mmCIF file of N, CA and C in Angstrom:
data_model
loop_
_atom_site.group_PDB
_atom_site.id
_atom_site.type_symbol
_atom_site.label_atom_id
_atom_site.label_comp_id
_atom_site.label_asym_id
_atom_site.label_seq_id
_atom_site.Cartn_x
_atom_site.Cartn_y
_atom_site.Cartn_z
ATOM 1 N N UNK N 1 142.813 92.322 130.754
ATOM 2 C CA UNK N 1 143.961 92.134 131.629
ATOM 3 C C UNK N 1 143.871 93.051 132.850
ATOM 4 N N UNK N 2 143.337 94.245 132.644
ATOM 5 C CA UNK N 2 143.216 95.214 133.725
ATOM 6 C C UNK N 2 142.324 94.676 134.851
ATOM 7 N N UNK N 3 141.232 93.977 134.525
ATOM 8 C CA UNK N 3 140.313 93.440 135.532
ATOM 9 C C UNK N 3 140.894 92.272 136.310
ATOM 10 N N UNK N 4 141.920 91.655 135.794
ATOM 11 C CA UNK N 4 142.525 90.508 136.455
ATOM 12 C C UNK N 4 143.126 90.881 137.804
ATOM 13 N N UNK N 5 143.644 92.074 137.919
ATOM 14 C CA UNK N 5 144.361 92.468 139.130
ATOM 15 C C UNK N 5 143.597 93.436 140.016
ATOM 16 N N UNK N 6 142.341 93.696 139.696
ATOM 17 C CA UNK N 6 141.559 94.618 140.508
ATOM 18 C C UNK N 6 141.142 93.946 141.817
ATOM 19 N N UNK N 7 141.078 94.745 142.876
ATOM 20 C CA UNK N 7 140.708 94.189 144.180
ATOM 21 C C UNK N 7 139.386 94.746 144.701
ATOM 22 N N UNK N 8 138.715 95.564 143.929
ATOM 23 C CA UNK N 8 137.441 96.101 144.391
ATOM 24 C C UNK N 8 136.374 95.012 144.325
ATOM 25 N N UNK N 9 135.448 95.055 145.264
ATOM 26 C CA UNK N 9 134.394 94.054 145.328
ATOM 27 C C UNK N 9 133.143 94.554 144.619
ATOM 28 N N UNK N 10 132.554 93.697 143.828
ATOM 29 C CA UNK N 10 131.281 93.979 143.189
ATOM 30 C C UNK N 10 130.226 93.237 144.005
ATOM 31 N N UNK N 11 129.445 93.960 144.798
ATOM 32 C CA UNK N 11 128.535 93.309 145.748
ATOM 33 C C UNK N 11 127.504 92.396 145.102
ATOM 34 N N UNK N 12 126.879 92.755 143.974
ATOM 35 C CA UNK N 12 125.960 91.793 143.357
ATOM 36 C C UNK N 12 126.652 90.477 142.976
ATOM 37 N N UNK N 13 127.869 90.571 142.476
ATOM 38 C CA UNK N 13 128.612 89.352 142.154
ATOM 39 C C UNK N 13 128.978 88.587 143.419
ATOM 40 N N UNK N 14 129.325 89.310 144.464
ATOM 41 C CA UNK N 14 129.683 88.670 145.727
ATOM 42 C C UNK N 14 128.494 87.896 146.296
ATOM 43 N N UNK N 15 127.304 88.478 146.234
ATOM 44 C CA UNK N 15 126.106 87.784 146.716
ATOM 45 C C UNK N 15 125.851 86.512 145.917
ATOM 46 N N UNK N 16 126.052 86.554 144.623
ATOM 47 C CA UNK N 16 125.855 85.381 143.776
ATOM 48 C C UNK N 16 126.901 84.304 144.087
ATOM 49 N N UNK N 17 128.149 84.724 144.274
ATOM 50 C CA UNK N 17 129.213 83.777 144.615
ATOM 51 C C UNK N 17 128.947 83.153 145.984
ATOM 52 N N UNK N 18 128.481 83.952 146.955
ATOM 53 C CA UNK N 18 128.138 83.397 148.267
ATOM 54 C C UNK N 18 127.022 82.363 148.148
ATOM 55 N N UNK N 19 126.053 82.608 147.283
ATOM 56 C CA UNK N 19 124.969 81.645 147.058
ATOM 57 C C UNK N 19 125.534 80.329 146.528
ATOM 58 N N UNK N 20 126.344 80.414 145.490
ATOM 59 C CA UNK N 20 126.932 79.209 144.897
ATOM 60 C C UNK N 20 127.805 78.480 145.919
ATOM 61 N N UNK N 21 128.639 79.224 146.624
ATOM 62 C CA UNK N 21 129.541 78.626 147.606
ATOM 63 C C UNK N 21 128.758 77.966 148.739
ATOM 64 N N UNK N 22 127.768 78.690 149.272
ATOM 65 C CA UNK N 22 126.959 78.191 150.384
ATOM 66 C C UNK N 22 126.222 76.908 150.008
ATOM 67 N N UNK N 23 125.602 76.905 148.842
ATOM 68 C CA UNK N 23 124.866 75.717 148.407
ATOM 69 C C UNK N 23 125.830 74.578 148.079
ATOM 70 N N UNK N 24 126.912 74.896 147.391
ATOM 71 C CA UNK N 24 127.879 73.861 147.013
ATOM 72 C C UNK N 24 128.500 73.162 148.200
ATOM 73 N N UNK N 25 128.980 73.935 149.168
ATOM 74 C CA UNK N 25 129.637 73.336 150.331
ATOM 75 C C UNK N 25 128.633 72.547 151.168
ATOM 76 N N UNK N 26 127.388 73.015 151.191
ATOM 77 C CA UNK N 26 126.351 72.320 151.966
ATOM 78 C C UNK N 26 125.955 71.006 151.316
ATOM 79 N N UNK N 27 125.852 70.989 150.001
ATOM 80 C CA UNK N 27 125.531 69.739 149.303
ATOM 81 C C UNK N 27 126.649 68.730 149.507
ATOM 82 N N UNK N 28 127.882 69.186 149.431
ATOM 83 C CA UNK N 28 129.006 68.269 149.673
ATOM 84 C C UNK N 28 128.979 67.716 151.095
ATOM 85 N N UNK N 29 128.619 68.557 152.063
ATOM 86 C CA UNK N 29 128.548 68.085 153.446
ATOM 87 C C UNK N 29 127.397 67.101 153.628
ATOM 88 N N UNK N 30 126.325 67.269 152.871
ATOM 89 C CA UNK N 30 125.202 66.320 152.979
ATOM 90 C C UNK N 30 125.631 64.900 152.622
ATOM 91 N N UNK N 31 126.637 64.752 151.757
ATOM 92 C CA UNK N 31 127.153 63.419 151.437
ATOM 93 C C UNK N 31 127.776 62.751 152.664
ATOM 94 N N UNK N 32 128.158 63.540 153.645
ATOM 95 C CA UNK N 32 128.669 62.999 154.909
ATOM 96 C C UNK N 32 127.542 62.865 155.933
ATOM 97 N N UNK N 33 126.585 63.789 155.888
ATOM 98 C CA UNK N 33 125.522 63.817 156.883
ATOM 99 C C UNK N 33 124.426 62.792 156.674
ATOM 100 N N UNK N 34 124.047 62.513 155.425
ATOM 101 C CA UNK N 34 122.957 61.565 155.160
ATOM 102 C C UNK N 34 123.293 60.157 155.659
ATOM 103 N N UNK N 35 124.488 59.619 155.390
ATOM 104 C CA UNK N 35 124.793 58.293 155.950
ATOM 105 C C UNK N 35 124.775 58.270 157.477
ATOM 106 N N UNK N 36 125.199 59.368 158.091
ATOM 107 C CA UNK N 36 125.155 59.432 159.558
ATOM 108 C C UNK N 36 123.711 59.471 160.042
ATOM 109 N N UNK N 37 122.856 60.189 159.336
ATOM 110 C CA UNK N 37 121.432 60.233 159.675
ATOM 111 C C UNK N 37 120.820 58.844 159.573
ATOM 112 N N UNK N 38 121.133 58.124 158.507
ATOM 113 C CA UNK N 38 120.617 56.756 158.321
ATOM 114 C C UNK N 38 121.139 55.832 159.421
ATOM 115 N N UNK N 39 122.385 55.982 159.785
ATOM 116 C CA UNK N 39 122.981 55.176 160.840
ATOM 117 C C UNK N 39 122.320 55.467 162.189
ATOM 118 N N UNK N 40 122.015 56.750 162.424
ATOM 119 C CA UNK N 40 121.408 57.159 163.685
ATOM 120 C C UNK N 40 120.038 56.519 163.871
ATOM 121 N N UNK N 41 119.263 56.415 162.786
ATOM 122 C CA UNK N 41 117.910 55.867 162.875
ATOM 123 C C UNK N 41 117.818 54.385 162.508
ATOM 124 N N UNK N 42 118.949 53.743 162.263
ATOM 125 C CA UNK N 42 118.905 52.314 161.943
ATOM 126 C C UNK N 42 118.731 51.502 163.228
ATOM 127 N N UNK N 43 118.354 50.254 163.059
ATOM 128 C CA UNK N 43 118.137 49.391 164.221
ATOM 129 C C UNK N 43 119.445 48.786 164.728
ATOM 130 N N UNK N 44 120.525 48.978 163.990
ATOM 131 C CA UNK N 44 121.818 48.433 164.399
ATOM 132 C C UNK N 44 122.429 49.267 165.527
ATOM 133 N N UNK N 45 123.325 48.630 166.271
ATOM 134 C CA UNK N 45 124.015 49.320 167.355
ATOM 135 C C UNK N 45 124.899 50.422 166.773
ATOM 136 N N UNK N 46 124.907 51.569 167.440
ATOM 137 C CA UNK N 46 125.689 52.717 166.955
ATOM 138 C C UNK N 46 127.169 52.477 167.211
ATOM 139 N N UNK N 47 127.935 52.565 166.150
ATOM 140 C CA UNK N 47 129.388 52.469 166.206
ATOM 141 C C UNK N 47 129.936 53.779 165.652
ATOM 142 N N UNK N 48 130.330 54.680 166.538
ATOM 143 C CA UNK N 48 130.782 55.997 166.107
ATOM 144 C C UNK N 48 131.866 56.485 167.056
ATOM 145 N N UNK N 49 132.809 57.229 166.540
ATOM 146 C CA UNK N 49 133.892 57.769 167.365
ATOM 147 C C UNK N 49 133.325 58.657 168.476
ATOM 148 N N UNK N 50 133.963 58.628 169.625
ATOM 149 C CA UNK N 50 133.549 59.446 170.764
ATOM 150 C C UNK N 50 134.764 60.192 171.313
ATOM 151 N N UNK N 51 135.274 61.168 170.548
ATOM 152 C CA UNK N 51 136.521 61.827 170.943
ATOM 153 C C UNK N 51 136.411 62.716 172.177
ATOM 154 N N UNK N 52 135.220 63.157 172.519
ATOM 155 C CA UNK N 52 135.052 64.054 173.664
ATOM 156 C C UNK N 52 134.502 63.350 174.900
ATOM 157 N N UNK N 53 134.223 62.040 174.785
ATOM 158 C CA UNK N 53 133.777 61.258 175.922
ATOM 159 C C UNK N 53 132.347 61.517 176.361
ATOM 160 N N UNK N 54 131.476 61.919 175.436
ATOM 161 C CA UNK N 54 130.072 62.167 175.785
ATOM 162 C C UNK N 54 129.166 61.011 175.371
ATOM 163 N N UNK N 55 129.735 59.977 174.806
ATOM 164 C CA UNK N 55 128.976 58.817 174.368
ATOM 165 C C UNK N 55 128.824 58.795 172.853
ATOM 166 N N UNK N 56 128.814 57.600 172.311
ATOM 167 C CA UNK N 56 128.721 57.449 170.854
ATOM 168 C C UNK N 56 127.407 57.980 170.303
ATOM 169 N N UNK N 57 126.308 57.727 171.000
ATOM 170 C CA UNK N 57 124.995 58.176 170.523
ATOM 171 C C UNK N 57 124.925 59.696 170.498
ATOM 172 N N UNK N 58 125.391 60.345 171.561
ATOM 173 C CA UNK N 58 125.356 61.808 171.623
ATOM 174 C C UNK N 58 126.289 62.418 170.572
ATOM 175 N N UNK N 59 127.454 61.838 170.396
ATOM 176 C CA UNK N 59 128.398 62.348 169.397
ATOM 177 C C UNK N 59 127.814 62.216 168.001
ATOM 178 N N UNK N 60 127.189 61.079 167.711
ATOM 179 C CA UNK N 60 126.555 60.894 166.404
ATOM 180 C C UNK N 60 125.397 61.866 166.230
ATOM 181 N N UNK N 61 124.612 62.101 167.274
ATOM 182 C CA UNK N 61 123.488 63.046 167.191
ATOM 183 C C UNK N 61 123.978 64.455 166.870
ATOM 184 N N UNK N 62 125.059 64.869 167.494
ATOM 185 C CA UNK N 62 125.622 66.194 167.222
ATOM 186 C C UNK N 62 126.147 66.255 165.790
ATOM 187 N N UNK N 63 126.788 65.190 165.337
ATOM 188 C CA UNK N 63 127.292 65.145 163.956
ATOM 189 C C UNK N 63 126.135 65.212 162.957
ATOM 190 N N UNK N 64 125.036 64.519 163.251
ATOM 191 C CA UNK N 64 123.852 64.563 162.374
ATOM 192 C C UNK N 64 123.256 65.962 162.371
ATOM 193 N N UNK N 65 123.147 66.569 163.543
ATOM 194 C CA UNK N 65 122.639 67.937 163.627
ATOM 195 C C UNK N 65 123.484 68.871 162.768
ATOM 196 N N UNK N 66 124.787 68.774 162.918
ATOM 197 C CA UNK N 66 125.675 69.665 162.178
ATOM 198 C C UNK N 66 125.663 69.353 160.690
ATOM 199 N N UNK N 67 125.968 68.120 160.339
ATOM 200 C CA UNK N 67 126.216 67.775 158.945
ATOM 201 C C UNK N 67 124.952 67.647 158.100
ATOM 202 N N UNK N 68 123.819 67.351 158.721
ATOM 203 C CA UNK N 68 122.577 67.235 157.955
ATOM 204 C C UNK N 68 121.685 68.463 158.159
ATOM 205 N N UNK N 69 121.262 68.696 159.400
ATOM 206 C CA UNK N 69 120.310 69.782 159.670
ATOM 207 C C UNK N 69 120.912 71.138 159.333
ATOM 208 N N UNK N 70 122.118 71.402 159.819
ATOM 209 C CA UNK N 70 122.740 72.708 159.560
ATOM 210 C C UNK N 70 123.074 72.892 158.082
ATOM 211 N N UNK N 71 123.390 71.823 157.385
ATOM 212 C CA UNK N 71 123.635 71.928 155.936
ATOM 213 C C UNK N 71 122.360 72.321 155.199
ATOM 214 N N UNK N 72 121.229 71.761 155.598
ATOM 215 C CA UNK N 72 119.941 72.149 155.000
ATOM 216 C C UNK N 72 119.669 73.627 155.282
ATOM 217 N N UNK N 73 119.946 74.050 156.512
ATOM 218 C CA UNK N 73 119.756 75.466 156.855
ATOM 219 C C UNK N 73 120.635 76.365 155.991
ATOM 220 N N UNK N 74 121.872 75.946 155.744
ATOM 221 C CA UNK N 74 122.771 76.745 154.911
ATOM 222 C C UNK N 74 122.296 76.790 153.461
ATOM 223 N N UNK N 75 121.789 75.697 152.952
ATOM 224 C CA UNK N 75 121.257 75.698 151.587
ATOM 225 C C UNK N 75 120.153 76.741 151.461
ATOM 226 N N UNK N 76 119.292 76.808 152.464
ATOM 227 C CA UNK N 76 118.198 77.771 152.467
ATOM 228 C C UNK N 76 118.658 79.181 152.837
ATOM 229 N N UNK N 77 119.828 79.277 153.429
ATOM 230 C CA UNK N 77 120.293 80.571 153.918
ATOM 231 C C UNK N 77 119.482 81.011 155.115
ATOM 232 N N UNK N 78 119.139 80.079 155.965
ATOM 233 C CA UNK N 78 118.300 80.333 157.135
ATOM 234 C C UNK N 78 119.135 80.183 158.408
ATOM 235 N N UNK N 79 119.272 81.252 159.163
ATOM 236 C CA UNK N 79 120.081 81.204 160.381
ATOM 237 C C UNK N 79 121.521 80.846 160.071
ATOM 238 N N UNK N 80 122.044 81.424 159.012
ATOM 239 C CA UNK N 80 123.343 81.020 158.474
ATOM 240 C C UNK N 80 124.464 81.076 159.505
ATOM 241 N N UNK N 81 124.592 82.192 160.180
ATOM 242 C CA UNK N 81 125.704 82.319 161.134
ATOM 243 C C UNK N 81 125.552 81.336 162.300
ATOM 244 N N UNK N 82 124.337 81.143 162.766
ATOM 245 C CA UNK N 82 124.099 80.187 163.855
ATOM 246 C C UNK N 82 124.343 78.759 163.356
ATOM 247 N N UNK N 83 123.921 78.463 162.136
ATOM 248 C CA UNK N 83 124.075 77.111 161.580
ATOM 249 C C UNK N 83 125.537 76.749 161.336
ATOM 250 N N UNK N 84 126.387 77.742 161.138
ATOM 251 C CA UNK N 84 127.800 77.413 160.906
ATOM 252 C C UNK N 84 128.527 77.020 162.193
ATOM 253 N N UNK N 85 128.023 77.433 163.335
ATOM 254 C CA UNK N 85 128.731 77.154 164.594
ATOM 255 C C UNK N 85 128.862 75.651 164.871
ATOM 256 N N UNK N 86 127.774 74.846 164.809
ATOM 257 C CA UNK N 86 127.961 73.396 165.008
ATOM 258 C C UNK N 86 128.860 72.770 163.935
ATOM 259 N N UNK N 87 128.803 73.302 162.723
ATOM 260 C CA UNK N 87 129.664 72.780 161.657
ATOM 261 C C UNK N 87 131.130 73.112 161.916
ATOM 262 N N UNK N 88 131.399 74.308 162.392
ATOM 263 C CA UNK N 88 132.771 74.695 162.737
ATOM 264 C C UNK N 88 133.308 73.794 163.845
ATOM 265 N N UNK N 89 132.517 73.592 164.888
ATOM 266 C CA UNK N 89 132.944 72.755 166.013
ATOM 267 C C UNK N 89 133.165 71.312 165.554
ATOM 268 N N UNK N 90 132.210 70.783 164.780
ATOM 269 C CA UNK N 90 132.319 69.397 164.301
ATOM 270 C C UNK N 90 133.556 69.199 163.435
ATOM 271 N N UNK N 91 133.808 70.137 162.534
ATOM 272 C CA UNK N 91 134.970 70.003 161.657
ATOM 273 C C UNK N 91 136.278 70.208 162.418
ATOM 274 N N UNK N 92 136.280 71.071 163.421
ATOM 275 C CA UNK N 92 137.482 71.251 164.246
ATOM 276 C C UNK N 92 137.790 69.971 165.008
ATOM 277 N N UNK N 93 136.766 69.357 165.598
ATOM 278 C CA UNK N 93 136.965 68.091 166.320
ATOM 279 C C UNK N 93 137.443 67.004 165.361
ATOM 280 N N UNK N 94 136.830 66.929 164.177
ATOM 281 C CA UNK N 94 137.232 65.918 163.192
ATOM 282 C C UNK N 94 138.688 66.108 162.771
ATOM 283 N N UNK N 95 139.077 67.340 162.518
ATOM 284 C CA UNK N 95 140.432 67.601 162.024
ATOM 285 C C UNK N 95 141.482 67.485 163.118
ATOM 286 N N UNK N 96 141.202 68.069 164.270
ATOM 287 C CA UNK N 96 142.228 68.192 165.307
ATOM 288 C C UNK N 96 142.291 66.982 166.232
ATOM 289 N N UNK N 97 141.152 66.311 166.465
ATOM 290 C CA UNK N 97 141.142 65.192 167.409
ATOM 291 C C UNK N 97 140.989 63.844 166.697
ATOM 292 N N UNK N 98 139.893 63.683 165.941
ATOM 293 C CA UNK N 98 139.585 62.372 165.351
ATOM 294 C C UNK N 98 140.649 61.936 164.349
ATOM 295 N N UNK N 99 141.035 62.836 163.454
ATOM 296 C CA UNK N 99 141.977 62.465 162.391
ATOM 297 C C UNK N 99 143.419 62.870 162.680
ATOM 298 N N UNK N 100 143.710 63.311 163.898
ATOM 299 C CA UNK N 100 145.076 63.695 164.254
ATOM 300 C C UNK N 100 146.090 62.568 164.047
ATOM 301 N N UNK N 101 145.761 61.330 164.449
ATOM 302 C CA UNK N 101 146.732 60.250 164.232
ATOM 303 C C UNK N 101 146.935 59.900 162.753
ATOM 304 N N UNK N 102 145.974 60.267 161.911
ATOM 305 C CA UNK N 102 146.045 59.904 160.492
ATOM 306 C C UNK N 102 146.920 60.838 159.674
ATOM 307 N N UNK N 103 147.257 61.984 160.210
ATOM 308 C CA UNK N 103 148.089 62.937 159.502
ATOM 309 C C UNK N 103 147.281 63.830 158.569
ATOM 310 N N UNK N 104 147.991 64.672 157.869
ATOM 311 C CA UNK N 104 147.374 65.705 157.042
ATOM 312 C C UNK N 104 146.492 65.154 155.929
ATOM 313 N N UNK N 105 146.779 63.957 155.458
ATOM 314 C CA UNK N 105 145.977 63.378 154.377
ATOM 315 C C UNK N 105 144.507 63.280 154.783
ATOM 316 N N UNK N 106 144.234 62.831 155.999
ATOM 317 C CA UNK N 106 142.863 62.713 156.495
ATOM 318 C C UNK N 106 142.363 64.008 157.137
ATOM 319 N N UNK N 107 143.261 64.875 157.561
ATOM 320 C CA UNK N 107 142.869 66.130 158.191
ATOM 321 C C UNK N 107 142.511 67.208 157.172
ATOM 322 N N UNK N 108 143.006 67.065 155.979
ATOM 323 C CA UNK N 108 142.838 68.105 154.963
ATOM 324 C C UNK N 108 141.372 68.444 154.692
ATOM 325 N N UNK N 109 140.531 67.457 154.461
ATOM 326 C CA UNK N 109 139.123 67.712 154.138
ATOM 327 C C UNK N 109 138.383 68.402 155.286
ATOM 328 N N UNK N 110 138.481 67.924 156.531
ATOM 329 C CA UNK N 110 137.821 68.665 157.615
ATOM 330 C C UNK N 110 138.344 70.095 157.767
ATOM 331 N N UNK N 111 139.647 70.310 157.533
ATOM 332 C CA UNK N 111 140.179 71.672 157.604
ATOM 333 C C UNK N 111 139.605 72.555 156.497
ATOM 334 N N UNK N 112 139.428 72.000 155.304
ATOM 335 C CA UNK N 112 138.819 72.772 154.209
ATOM 336 C C UNK N 112 137.378 73.145 154.538
ATOM 337 N N UNK N 113 136.621 72.187 155.063
ATOM 338 C CA UNK N 113 135.256 72.487 155.498
ATOM 339 C C UNK N 113 135.272 73.537 156.614
ATOM 340 N N UNK N 114 136.163 73.380 157.570
ATOM 341 C CA UNK N 114 136.271 74.317 158.681
ATOM 342 C C UNK N 114 136.512 75.738 158.167
ATOM 343 N N UNK N 115 137.451 75.910 157.272
ATOM 344 C CA UNK N 115 137.725 77.237 156.708
ATOM 345 C C UNK N 115 136.518 77.775 155.941
ATOM 346 N N UNK N 116 135.808 76.901 155.251
ATOM 347 C CA UNK N 116 134.605 77.309 154.509
ATOM 348 C C UNK N 116 133.533 77.836 155.459
ATOM 349 N N UNK N 117 133.333 77.142 156.560
ATOM 350 C CA UNK N 117 132.301 77.549 157.507
ATOM 351 C C UNK N 117 132.695 78.810 158.280
ATOM 352 N N UNK N 118 133.977 78.982 158.534
ATOM 353 C CA UNK N 118 134.437 80.223 159.154
ATOM 354 C C UNK N 118 134.166 81.394 158.202
ATOM 355 N N UNK N 119 134.427 81.200 156.929
ATOM 356 C CA UNK N 119 134.135 82.236 155.937
ATOM 357 C C UNK N 119 132.648 82.592 155.953
ATOM 358 N N UNK N 120 131.780 81.584 155.923
ATOM 359 C CA UNK N 120 130.339 81.839 155.931
ATOM 360 C C UNK N 120 129.873 82.457 157.245
ATOM 361 N N UNK N 121 130.529 82.113 158.337
ATOM 362 C CA UNK N 121 130.189 82.729 159.616
ATOM 363 C C UNK N 121 130.424 84.241 159.549
ATOM 364 N N UNK N 122 131.538 84.649 158.966
ATOM 365 C CA UNK N 122 131.865 86.077 158.900
ATOM 366 C C UNK N 122 131.132 86.826 157.800
ATOM 367 N N UNK N 123 130.858 86.184 156.668
ATOM 368 C CA UNK N 123 130.189 86.882 155.568
ATOM 369 C C UNK N 123 128.677 86.858 155.700
ATOM 370 N N UNK N 124 128.141 85.819 156.316
ATOM 371 C CA UNK N 124 126.700 85.621 156.318
ATOM 372 C C UNK N 124 126.284 84.990 154.991
ATOM 373 N N UNK N 125 124.992 84.868 154.793
ATOM 374 C CA UNK N 125 124.465 84.144 153.638
ATOM 375 C C UNK N 125 124.446 84.969 152.365
ATOM 376 N N UNK N 126 124.437 86.266 152.490
ATOM 377 C CA UNK N 126 124.333 87.114 151.311
ATOM 378 C C UNK N 126 122.878 87.433 150.987
ATOM 379 N N UNK N 127 122.710 88.150 149.901
ATOM 380 C CA UNK N 127 121.393 88.658 149.510
ATOM 381 C C UNK N 127 120.422 87.549 149.105
ATOM 382 N N UNK N 128 120.916 86.475 148.523
ATOM 383 C CA UNK N 128 120.056 85.408 148.022
ATOM 384 C C UNK N 128 119.877 84.336 149.093
ATOM 385 N N UNK N 129 119.116 84.696 150.126
ATOM 386 C CA UNK N 129 118.929 83.786 151.255
ATOM 387 C C UNK N 129 117.640 84.131 151.981
ATOM 388 N N UNK N 130 117.167 83.187 152.764
ATOM 389 C CA UNK N 130 116.016 83.463 153.617
ATOM 390 C C UNK N 130 116.377 84.465 154.713
ATOM 391 N N UNK N 131 117.616 84.444 155.165
ATOM 392 C CA UNK N 131 118.052 85.429 156.162
ATOM 393 C C UNK N 131 117.813 86.843 155.633
ATOM 394 N N UNK N 132 118.256 87.103 154.430
ATOM 395 C CA UNK N 132 118.102 88.437 153.831
ATOM 396 C C UNK N 132 116.630 88.765 153.624
ATOM 397 N N UNK N 133 115.875 87.812 153.109
ATOM 398 C CA UNK N 133 114.452 88.030 152.848
ATOM 399 C C UNK N 133 113.705 88.349 154.143
ATOM 400 N N UNK N 134 113.950 87.571 155.180
ATOM 401 C CA UNK N 134 113.259 87.785 156.452
ATOM 402 C C UNK N 134 113.674 89.106 157.101
ATOM 403 N N UNK N 135 114.944 89.464 156.992
ATOM 404 C CA UNK N 135 115.400 90.727 157.549
ATOM 405 C C UNK N 135 114.789 91.900 156.775
ATOM 406 N N UNK N 136 114.747 91.783 155.455
ATOM 407 C CA UNK N 136 114.156 92.830 154.615
ATOM 408 C C UNK N 136 112.676 92.985 154.944
ATOM 409 N N UNK N 137 111.978 91.859 155.101
ATOM 410 C CA UNK N 137 110.559 91.887 155.413
ATOM 411 C C UNK N 137 110.326 92.535 156.785
ATOM 412 N N UNK N 138 111.166 92.210 157.772
ATOM 413 C CA UNK N 138 111.048 92.784 159.119
ATOM 414 C C UNK N 138 111.323 94.292 159.091
ATOM 415 N N UNK N 139 112.339 94.705 158.331
ATOM 416 C CA UNK N 139 112.654 96.126 158.230
ATOM 417 C C UNK N 139 111.517 96.882 157.557
ATOM 418 N N UNK N 140 110.938 96.277 156.545
ATOM 419 C CA UNK N 140 109.831 96.905 155.817
ATOM 420 C C UNK N 140 108.621 97.054 156.741
ATOM 421 N N UNK N 141 108.337 96.034 157.546
ATOM 422 C CA UNK N 141 107.217 96.062 158.476
ATOM 423 C C UNK N 141 107.468 97.124 159.554
ATOM 424 N N UNK N 142 108.710 97.195 160.026
ATOM 425 C CA UNK N 142 109.064 98.162 161.063
ATOM 426 C C UNK N 142 108.972 99.588 160.533
ATOM 427 N N UNK N 143 109.303 99.792 159.276
ATOM 428 C CA UNK N 143 109.233 101.130 158.677
ATOM 429 C C UNK N 143 107.794 101.608 158.558
ATOM 430 N N UNK N 144 106.843 100.698 158.405
ATOM 431 C CA UNK N 144 105.430 101.061 158.286
ATOM 432 C C UNK N 144 104.856 101.559 159.602
ATOM 433 N N UNK N 145 105.400 101.053 160.730
ATOM 434 C CA UNK N 145 104.848 101.431 162.031
ATOM 435 C C UNK N 145 105.430 102.694 162.563
#
């Protein structure tokens, strides 16, 4: 019962939770990104929302970059903070512009993703990531010189 109300952070546990969260949220986003990727490379005419007026093809390309490419980067923990930026922007546009007429029922999921990516932007990938491995390797190499 005493551990239920403690607020101290256990960093090894936090790194493991960040790994699970990062991979989980990215896999869920891939369920949105893969169909967009298939649509982008299909021979059919692109039919996609263009809320910012940059063209349907460009909007779909940005959505594919965010939802597919950046999700893969997050799974690997590679460039985590940079990879969250297109996802944050995409989810903000989806929640605030695209689904605004639909109300909270349709806005809820993009807002949840948005909050998830903001969290990952501030925390980073954690110890179990390529970001950590590459930084550790660079620091080790720099210490030798």
